[in-house]
PDB file of C-alpha atoms in Angstrom:
ATOM      1  CA  ASN E   1     -27.175 -25.499 -26.976  1.00 61.00           C
ATOM      2  CA  ALA E   2     -29.969 -25.242 -29.544  1.00 74.00           C
ATOM      3  CA  GLY E   3     -29.933 -21.447 -30.005  1.00 92.00           C
ATOM      4  CA  VAL E   4     -33.122 -20.086 -31.601  1.00 95.00           C
ATOM      5  CA  THR E   5     -35.577 -22.733 -32.777  1.00 95.00           C
ATOM      6  CA  GLN E   6     -38.449 -21.967 -35.142  1.00 96.00           C
ATOM      7  CA  THR E   7     -41.288 -24.254 -36.121  1.00 96.00           C
ATOM      8  CA  PRO E   8     -42.644 -25.106 -38.583  1.00 96.00           C
ATOM      9  CA  LYS E   9     -40.069 -24.703 -41.371  1.00 95.00           C
ATOM     10  CA  PHE E  10     -42.692 -24.592 -44.112  1.00 96.00           C
ATOM     11  CA  ARG E  11     -46.427 -24.010 -44.159  1.00 96.00           C
ATOM     12  CA  ILE E  12     -49.131 -23.411 -46.716  1.00 97.00           C
ATOM     13  CA  LEU E  13     -52.238 -21.609 -45.485  1.00 97.00           C
ATOM     14  CA  LYS E  14     -55.495 -20.819 -47.182  1.00 97.00           C
ATOM     15  CA  ILE E  15     -56.779 -17.258 -47.184  1.00 97.00           C
ATOM     16  CA  GLY E  16     -58.595 -16.567 -43.934  1.00 96.00           C
ATOM     17  CA  GLN E  17     -56.955 -19.332 -41.927  1.00 97.00           C
ATOM     18  CA  SER E  18     -54.955 -18.649 -38.774  1.00 96.00           C
ATOM     19  CA  MET E  19     -51.752 -20.095 -37.427  1.00 96.00           C
ATOM     20  CA  THR E  20     -49.028 -19.613 -34.852  1.00 97.00           C
ATOM     21  CA  LEU E  21     -45.341 -19.549 -35.688  1.00 98.00           C
ATOM     22  CA  GLN E  22     -43.339 -20.832 -32.770  1.00 98.00           C
ATOM     23  CA  CYS E  23     -40.020 -19.409 -31.594  1.00 98.00           C
ATOM     24  CA  THR E  24     -38.040 -20.538 -28.580  1.00 97.00           C
ATOM     25  CA  GLN E  25     -34.516 -19.782 -27.403  1.00 97.00           C
ATOM     26  CA  ASP E  26     -32.457 -21.432 -24.692  1.00 95.00           C
ATOM     27  CA  MET E  27     -29.861 -18.697 -24.189  1.00 95.00           C
ATOM     28  CA  ASN E  28     -31.793 -16.656 -21.610  1.00 95.00           C
ATOM     29  CA  HIS E  29     -31.859 -13.653 -23.935  1.00 95.00           C
ATOM     30  CA  ASN E  30     -34.169 -10.829 -22.926  1.00 94.00           C
ATOM     31  CA  TYR E  31     -34.555  -9.279 -26.381  1.00 94.00           C
ATOM     32  CA  MET E  32     -36.539 -11.141 -29.024  1.00 96.00           C
ATOM     33  CA  TYR E  33     -37.743 -10.069 -32.463  1.00 96.00           C
ATOM     34  CA  TRP E  34     -39.883 -11.184 -35.376  1.00 97.00           C
ATOM     35  CA  TYR E  35     -38.863 -10.106 -38.869  1.00 96.00           C
ATOM     36  CA  ARG E  36     -40.254 -10.929 -42.276  1.00 96.00           C
ATOM     37  CA  GLN E  37     -38.069 -11.191 -45.341  1.00 93.00           C
ATOM     38  CA  ASP E  38     -39.463 -10.447 -48.756  1.00 91.00           C
ATOM     39  CA  PRO E  39     -37.396 -10.758 -51.952  1.00 82.00           C
ATOM     40  CA  GLY E  40     -35.298  -7.654 -52.594  1.00 77.00           C
ATOM     41  CA  MET E  41     -36.748  -5.893 -49.567  1.00 81.00           C
ATOM     42  CA  GLY E  42     -34.424  -6.787 -46.748  1.00 84.00           C
ATOM     43  CA  LEU E  43     -35.930  -7.555 -43.359  1.00 91.00           C
ATOM     44  CA  LYS E  44     -38.864  -5.727 -41.836  1.00 93.00           C
ATOM     45  CA  LEU E  45     -39.591  -5.782 -38.110  1.00 94.00           C
ATOM     46  CA  ILE E  46     -43.033  -7.081 -37.148  1.00 97.00           C
ATOM     47  CA  TYR E  47     -42.908  -7.160 -33.340  1.00 97.00           C
ATOM     48  CA  TYR E  48     -40.275  -7.176 -30.662  1.00 96.00           C
ATOM     49  CA  SER E  49     -39.952  -7.826 -26.931  1.00 96.00           C
ATOM     50  CA  VAL E  50     -37.416  -6.564 -24.416  1.00 94.00           C
ATOM     51  CA  GLY E  51     -38.379  -9.080 -21.768  1.00 94.00           C
ATOM     52  CA  ALA E  52     -41.086 -11.407 -20.502  1.00 95.00           C
ATOM     53  CA  GLY E  53     -44.446  -9.665 -20.395  1.00 95.00           C
ATOM     54  CA  ILE E  54     -43.349  -6.786 -22.641  1.00 95.00           C
ATOM     55  CA  THR E  55     -44.055  -6.559 -26.360  1.00 97.00           C
ATOM     56  CA  ASP E  56     -44.215  -3.726 -28.870  1.00 96.00           C
ATOM     57  CA  LYS E  57     -44.994  -3.138 -32.527  1.00 96.00           C
ATOM     58  CA  GLY E  58     -42.416  -2.804 -35.233  1.00 94.00           C
ATOM     59  CA  GLU E  59     -42.724  -1.414 -38.752  1.00 92.00           C
ATOM     60  CA  VAL E  60     -45.264  -3.908 -40.140  1.00 95.00           C
ATOM     61  CA  PRO E  61     -47.464  -5.266 -37.287  1.00 97.00           C
ATOM     62  CA  ASN E  62     -50.845  -5.316 -39.058  1.00 96.00           C
ATOM     63  CA  GLY E  63     -52.342  -8.795 -39.275  1.00 96.00           C
ATOM     64  CA  TYR E  64     -50.046 -10.215 -36.579  1.00 97.00           C
ATOM     65  CA  ASN E  65     -49.994 -10.584 -32.845  1.00 97.00           C
ATOM     66  CA  VAL E  66     -47.461 -11.780 -30.289  1.00 98.00           C
ATOM     67  CA  SER E  67     -47.131 -12.733 -26.644  1.00 96.00           C
ATOM     68  CA  ARG E  68     -44.141 -13.155 -24.345  1.00 97.00           C
ATOM     69  CA  SER E  69     -45.210 -15.079 -21.264  1.00 97.00           C
ATOM     70  CA  THR E  70     -41.742 -16.553 -20.666  1.00 97.00           C
ATOM     71  CA  THR E  71     -38.189 -15.507 -21.464  1.00 97.00           C
ATOM     72  CA  GLU E  72     -37.780 -18.507 -23.758  1.00 97.00           C
ATOM     73  CA  ASP E  73     -40.853 -18.295 -25.995  1.00 98.00           C
ATOM     74  CA  PHE E  74     -42.064 -15.630 -28.409  1.00 98.00           C
ATOM     75  CA  PRO E  75     -44.851 -16.990 -30.660  1.00 98.00           C
ATOM     76  CA  LEU E  76     -46.196 -15.005 -33.615  1.00 98.00           C
ATOM     77  CA  ARG E  77     -49.885 -15.337 -34.394  1.00 97.00           C
ATOM     78  CA  LEU E  78     -51.373 -14.741 -37.831  1.00 96.00           C
ATOM     79  CA  GLU E  79     -55.097 -14.115 -37.855  1.00 90.00           C
ATOM     80  CA  LEU E  80     -57.095 -14.249 -41.103  1.00 94.00           C
ATOM     81  CA  ALA E  81     -54.136 -14.981 -43.386  1.00 95.00           C
ATOM     82  CA  ALA E  82     -53.849 -12.922 -46.571  1.00 96.00           C
ATOM     83  CA  PRO E  83     -51.655 -13.422 -49.678  1.00 96.00           C
ATOM     84  CA  SER E  84     -49.641 -10.354 -48.625  1.00 95.00           C
ATOM     85  CA  GLN E  85     -48.392 -12.385 -45.661  1.00 97.00           C
ATOM     86  CA  THR E  86     -46.605 -14.821 -47.935  1.00 97.00           C
ATOM     87  CA  SER E  87     -43.022 -14.416 -46.790  1.00 96.00           C
ATOM     88  CA  VAL E  88     -40.141 -15.939 -44.872  1.00 95.00           C
ATOM     89  CA  TYR E  89     -40.363 -15.231 -41.163  1.00 97.00           C
ATOM     90  CA  PHE E  90     -37.334 -15.028 -38.906  1.00 96.00           C
ATOM     91  CA  CYS E  91     -37.190 -14.958 -35.141  1.00 97.00           C
ATOM     92  CA  ALA E  92     -34.087 -13.503 -33.479  1.00 96.00           C
ATOM     93  CA  SER E  93     -32.797 -12.946 -29.975  1.00 96.00           C
ATOM     94  CA  THR E  94     -29.956 -11.160 -28.214  1.00 93.00           C
ATOM     95  CA  PRO E  95     -28.794 -10.369 -24.692  1.00 92.00           C
ATOM     96  CA  ARG E  96     -27.661  -6.871 -25.761  1.00 86.00           C
ATOM     97  CA  PRO E  97     -28.232  -5.759 -29.338  1.00 83.00           C
ATOM     98  CA  ALA E  98     -25.390  -3.276 -29.783  1.00 79.00           C
ATOM     99  CA  ASP E  99     -22.724  -5.567 -28.348  1.00 82.00           C
ATOM    100  CA  TYR E 100     -23.767  -8.974 -29.605  1.00 85.00           C
ATOM    101  CA  GLY E 101     -26.010  -8.535 -32.611  1.00 87.00           C
ATOM    102  CA  TYR E 102     -28.786 -11.022 -33.188  1.00 91.00           C
ATOM    103  CA  THR E 103     -28.915 -14.803 -33.185  1.00 94.00           C
ATOM    104  CA  PHE E 104     -31.426 -15.824 -35.841  1.00 94.00           C
ATOM    105  CA  GLY E 105     -33.556 -18.913 -36.197  1.00 95.00           C
ATOM    106  CA  SER E 106     -33.577 -20.816 -39.471  1.00 93.00           C
ATOM    107  CA  GLY E 107     -36.867 -19.312 -40.594  1.00 94.00           C
ATOM    108  CA  THR E 108     -40.420 -20.312 -41.489  1.00 96.00           C
ATOM    109  CA  ARG E 109     -41.440 -20.127 -45.138  1.00 95.00           C
ATOM    110  CA  LEU E 110     -45.149 -19.319 -45.283  1.00 97.00           C
ATOM    111  CA  THR E 111     -47.296 -19.331 -48.402  1.00 96.00           C
ATOM    112  CA  VAL E 112     -50.879 -18.061 -48.326  1.00 96.00           C
ATOM    113  CA  VAL E 113     -53.031 -19.245 -51.230  1.00 96.00           C
TER     114      VAL E 113
ATOM    115  CA  GLY T   1     -34.550   8.426 -39.744  1.00 84.00           C
ATOM    116  CA  ASP T   2     -32.077   5.601 -39.453  1.00 89.00           C
ATOM    117  CA  SER T   3     -31.390   3.566 -42.571  1.00 91.00           C
ATOM    118  CA  VAL T   4     -28.869   1.476 -44.456  1.00 94.00           C
ATOM    119  CA  THR T   5     -28.138   1.580 -48.169  1.00 94.00           C
ATOM    120  CA  GLN T   6     -26.378  -1.367 -49.664  1.00 93.00           C
ATOM    121  CA  MET T   7     -24.987  -1.870 -53.136  1.00 85.00           C
ATOM    122  CA  GLU T   8     -27.273  -3.798 -55.391  1.00 83.00           C
ATOM    123  CA  GLY T   9     -26.360  -7.155 -56.762  1.00 84.00           C
ATOM    124  CA  PRO T  10     -26.060  -9.717 -57.865  1.00 94.00           C
ATOM    125  CA  VAL T  11     -22.275  -9.852 -57.787  1.00 96.00           C
ATOM    126  CA  THR T  12     -20.408 -12.610 -59.609  1.00 97.00           C
ATOM    127  CA  LEU T  13     -16.702 -13.109 -59.031  1.00 97.00           C
ATOM    128  CA  SER T  14     -14.102 -15.657 -59.934  1.00 97.00           C
ATOM    129  CA  GLU T  15     -12.431 -17.575 -57.133  1.00 97.00           C
ATOM    130  CA  GLU T  16      -9.538 -15.638 -55.525  1.00 97.00           C
ATOM    131  CA  ALA T  17     -10.882 -12.280 -56.717  1.00 97.00           C
ATOM    132  CA  PHE T  18     -11.119  -9.266 -54.408  1.00 98.00           C
ATOM    133  CA  LEU T  19     -14.548  -8.507 -52.967  1.00 97.00           C
ATOM    134  CA  THR T  20     -16.041  -5.172 -51.959  1.00 97.00           C
ATOM    135  CA  ILE T  21     -19.680  -4.739 -51.023  1.00 97.00           C
ATOM    136  CA  ASN T  22     -20.573  -1.135 -50.294  1.00 97.00           C
ATOM    137  CA  CYS T  23     -22.729  -0.101 -47.362  1.00 97.00           C
ATOM    138  CA  THR T  24     -23.572   3.425 -46.234  1.00 97.00           C
ATOM    139  CA  TYR T  25     -25.776   4.438 -43.371  1.00 96.00           C
ATOM    140  CA  THR T  26     -27.840   7.268 -41.984  1.00 94.00           C
ATOM    141  CA  ALA T  27     -28.178   7.567 -38.222  1.00 91.00           C
ATOM    142  CA  THR T  28     -28.968  10.304 -35.750  1.00 85.00           C
ATOM    143  CA  GLY T  29     -26.820   8.946 -32.925  1.00 81.00           C
ATOM    144  CA  TYR T  30     -23.870   6.576 -32.593  1.00 85.00           C
ATOM    145  CA  PRO T  31     -24.950   3.273 -34.048  1.00 92.00           C
ATOM    146  CA  SER T  32     -23.311  -0.134 -34.038  1.00 92.00           C
ATOM    147  CA  LEU T  33     -22.809  -1.673 -37.461  1.00 95.00           C
ATOM    148  CA  PHE T  34     -22.988  -5.299 -38.535  1.00 95.00           C
ATOM    149  CA  TRP T  35     -22.566  -7.565 -41.513  1.00 97.00           C
ATOM    150  CA  TYR T  36     -24.678 -10.722 -41.689  1.00 96.00           C
ATOM    151  CA  VAL T  37     -24.420 -13.602 -44.147  1.00 96.00           C
ATOM    152  CA  GLN T  38     -27.278 -15.820 -45.297  1.00 93.00           C
ATOM    153  CA  TYR T  39     -26.629 -19.136 -47.004  1.00 92.00           C
ATOM    154  CA  PRO T  40     -29.416 -20.681 -49.104  1.00 87.00           C
ATOM    155  CA  GLY T  41     -32.313 -21.938 -47.011  1.00 84.00           C
ATOM    156  CA  GLU T  42     -30.804 -20.726 -43.746  1.00 87.00           C
ATOM    157  CA  GLY T  43     -31.194 -17.866 -41.316  1.00 88.00           C
ATOM    158  CA  LEU T  44     -28.841 -14.924 -41.094  1.00 92.00           C
ATOM    159  CA  GLN T  45     -25.542 -15.408 -39.292  1.00 94.00           C
ATOM    160  CA  LEU T  46     -23.473 -12.648 -37.762  1.00 94.00           C
ATOM    161  CA  LEU T  47     -20.302 -12.204 -39.804  1.00 97.00           C
ATOM    162  CA  LEU T  48     -18.670  -9.226 -38.103  1.00 96.00           C
ATOM    163  CA  LYS T  49     -19.446  -6.063 -36.195  1.00 95.00           C
ATOM    164  CA  ALA T  50     -18.081  -2.680 -35.140  1.00 95.00           C
ATOM    165  CA  THR T  51     -19.465  -0.667 -32.268  1.00 92.00           C
ATOM    166  CA  LYS T  52     -17.745   2.693 -32.677  1.00 92.00           C
ATOM    167  CA  ALA T  53     -16.049   4.890 -35.239  1.00 93.00           C
ATOM    168  CA  ASP T  54     -12.733   3.612 -36.655  1.00 95.00           C
ATOM    169  CA  ASP T  55     -13.339   0.108 -35.305  1.00 96.00           C
ATOM    170  CA  LYS T  56     -12.516  -2.681 -37.736  1.00 97.00           C
ATOM    171  CA  GLY T  57     -14.567  -5.835 -37.587  1.00 96.00           C
ATOM    172  CA  SER T  58     -13.077  -9.004 -39.022  1.00 97.00           C
ATOM    173  CA  ASN T  59     -13.970 -12.668 -39.339  1.00 97.00           C
ATOM    174  CA  LYS T  60     -13.177 -15.513 -41.758  1.00 95.00           C
ATOM    175  CA  GLY T  61     -11.037 -13.221 -43.921  1.00 97.00           C
ATOM    176  CA  PHE T  62     -13.759 -10.572 -44.205  1.00 98.00           C
ATOM    177  CA  GLU T  63     -13.178  -7.057 -42.914  1.00 98.00           C
ATOM    178  CA  ALA T  64     -15.140  -3.841 -42.558  1.00 98.00           C
ATOM    179  CA  THR T  65     -14.151  -0.505 -41.031  1.00 97.00           C
ATOM    180  CA  TYR T  66     -16.645   1.826 -39.368  1.00 97.00           C
ATOM    181  CA  ARG T  67     -16.022   5.198 -41.006  1.00 96.00           C
ATOM    182  CA  LYS T  68     -18.004   7.992 -39.464  1.00 93.00           C
ATOM    183  CA  GLU T  69     -16.675  10.676 -41.810  1.00 94.00           C
ATOM    184  CA  THR T  70     -18.078   8.878 -44.857  1.00 95.00           C
ATOM    185  CA  THR T  71     -20.895   7.073 -42.966  1.00 95.00           C
ATOM    186  CA  SER T  72     -19.757   3.804 -44.486  1.00 97.00           C
ATOM    187  CA  PHE T  73     -19.093   0.192 -43.481  1.00 98.00           C
ATOM    188  CA  HIS T  74     -17.922  -1.524 -46.650  1.00 98.00           C
ATOM    189  CA  LEU T  75     -17.294  -5.269 -46.577  1.00 98.00           C
ATOM    190  CA  GLU T  76     -14.052  -6.545 -48.107  1.00 98.00           C
ATOM    191  CA  LYS T  77     -12.288  -9.830 -48.626  1.00 98.00           C
ATOM    192  CA  GLY T  78      -8.983 -10.242 -50.366  1.00 97.00           C
ATOM    193  CA  SER T  79      -9.567 -13.626 -51.981  1.00 96.00           C
ATOM    194  CA  VAL T  80     -13.049 -15.098 -52.226  1.00 97.00           C
ATOM    195  CA  GLN T  81     -13.847 -18.783 -52.335  1.00 97.00           C
ATOM    196  CA  VAL T  82     -16.767 -20.690 -53.820  1.00 97.00           C
ATOM    197  CA  SER T  83     -17.975 -21.307 -50.265  1.00 96.00           C
ATOM    198  CA  ASP T  84     -18.440 -17.539 -49.808  1.00 97.00           C
ATOM    199  CA  SER T  85     -21.402 -17.617 -52.207  1.00 97.00           C
ATOM    200  CA  ALA T  86     -24.298 -16.237 -50.156  1.00 96.00           C
ATOM    201  CA  VAL T  87     -26.378 -13.126 -49.560  1.00 94.00           C
ATOM    202  CA  TYR T  88     -24.733 -10.441 -47.438  1.00 96.00           C
ATOM    203  CA  PHE T  89     -26.687  -7.937 -45.348  1.00 95.00           C
ATOM    204  CA  CYS T  90     -25.426  -4.745 -43.796  1.00 96.00           C
ATOM    205  CA  ALA T  91     -27.281  -3.740 -40.613  1.00 94.00           C
ATOM    206  CA  LEU T  92     -27.382  -0.847 -38.187  1.00 93.00           C
ATOM    207  CA  ASP T  93     -28.335  -0.803 -34.524  1.00 91.00           C
ATOM    208  CA  PRO T  94     -29.234   2.736 -33.470  1.00 88.00           C
ATOM    209  CA  GLY T  95     -28.878   1.824 -29.810  1.00 83.00           C
ATOM    210  CA  THR T  96     -32.532   2.023 -28.817  1.00 79.00           C
ATOM    211  CA  GLY T  97     -32.966  -1.756 -28.418  1.00 71.00           C
ATOM    212  CA  ASN T  98     -36.050  -1.576 -30.623  1.00 79.00           C
ATOM    213  CA  GLN T  99     -34.730  -2.946 -33.873  1.00 82.00           C
ATOM    214  CA  PHE T 100     -31.946  -3.199 -36.370  1.00 88.00           C
ATOM    215  CA  TYR T 101     -32.176  -1.619 -39.797  1.00 91.00           C
ATOM    216  CA  PHE T 102     -31.136  -3.960 -42.573  1.00 92.00           C
ATOM    217  CA  GLY T 103     -30.002  -3.291 -46.096  1.00 93.00           C
ATOM    218  CA  THR T 104     -31.723  -5.116 -48.940  1.00 92.00           C
ATOM    219  CA  GLY T 105     -28.939  -7.684 -49.245  1.00 93.00           C
ATOM    220  CA  THR T 106     -26.300  -8.346 -51.890  1.00 94.00           C
ATOM    221  CA  SER T 107     -26.139 -11.729 -53.538  1.00 94.00           C
ATOM    222  CA  LEU T 108     -22.618 -12.994 -54.179  1.00 96.00           C
ATOM    223  CA  THR T 109     -21.799 -15.902 -56.454  1.00 97.00           C
ATOM    224  CA  VAL T 110     -18.212 -17.110 -56.689  1.00 97.00           C
ATOM    225  CA  ILE T 111     -17.368 -19.291 -59.678  1.00 97.00           C
ATOM    226  CA  PRO T 112     -14.418 -21.671 -59.792  1.00 95.00           C
TER     227      PRO T 112
END
């Protein structure tokens, strides 16, 4: 049982480049989330999904996009990377948030230079 | 709106000392409350939770009681170990399924 798997673990991008952060879970969870973690700022929600084919914006969606074509996968796309997107990105999933909390992936550390 | 306020760190304790990390919340409904722990270079792991008022969550010697009258969910441990060194996050689920609200995290270092 792999849980939530994120790839890559580290990445350096140049300003203006694009990339996709991958997230997959094998627990058949309907709810999936993308958060970014900045030092001293806690976690901020970027996008979330309550099931395959359904996505919605969180607090800080600008510069990002997502898709949810299957229950297992929830990739996060960065278009035209900017230094402000330097952060650690976490994917999380849950079958029922209030009862189970989240299962987090190990994170992707992204630096935009 | 919904939010969580967590005591600022960093916190440094000697091994076997008593730990309290304060967390208070603001919520319009009846939220669930969580504590997560993050070890260096890793993702957040669920430490404990409470889903209604007066519930006590506990795990690995850590405890927290959901107190509606003081809107608090303070984390406690009677005797910390070096292995407890990590960042601790308080979180609130308002019950909408949209997102959790996280505190800013409290860094704990336990010295032998």
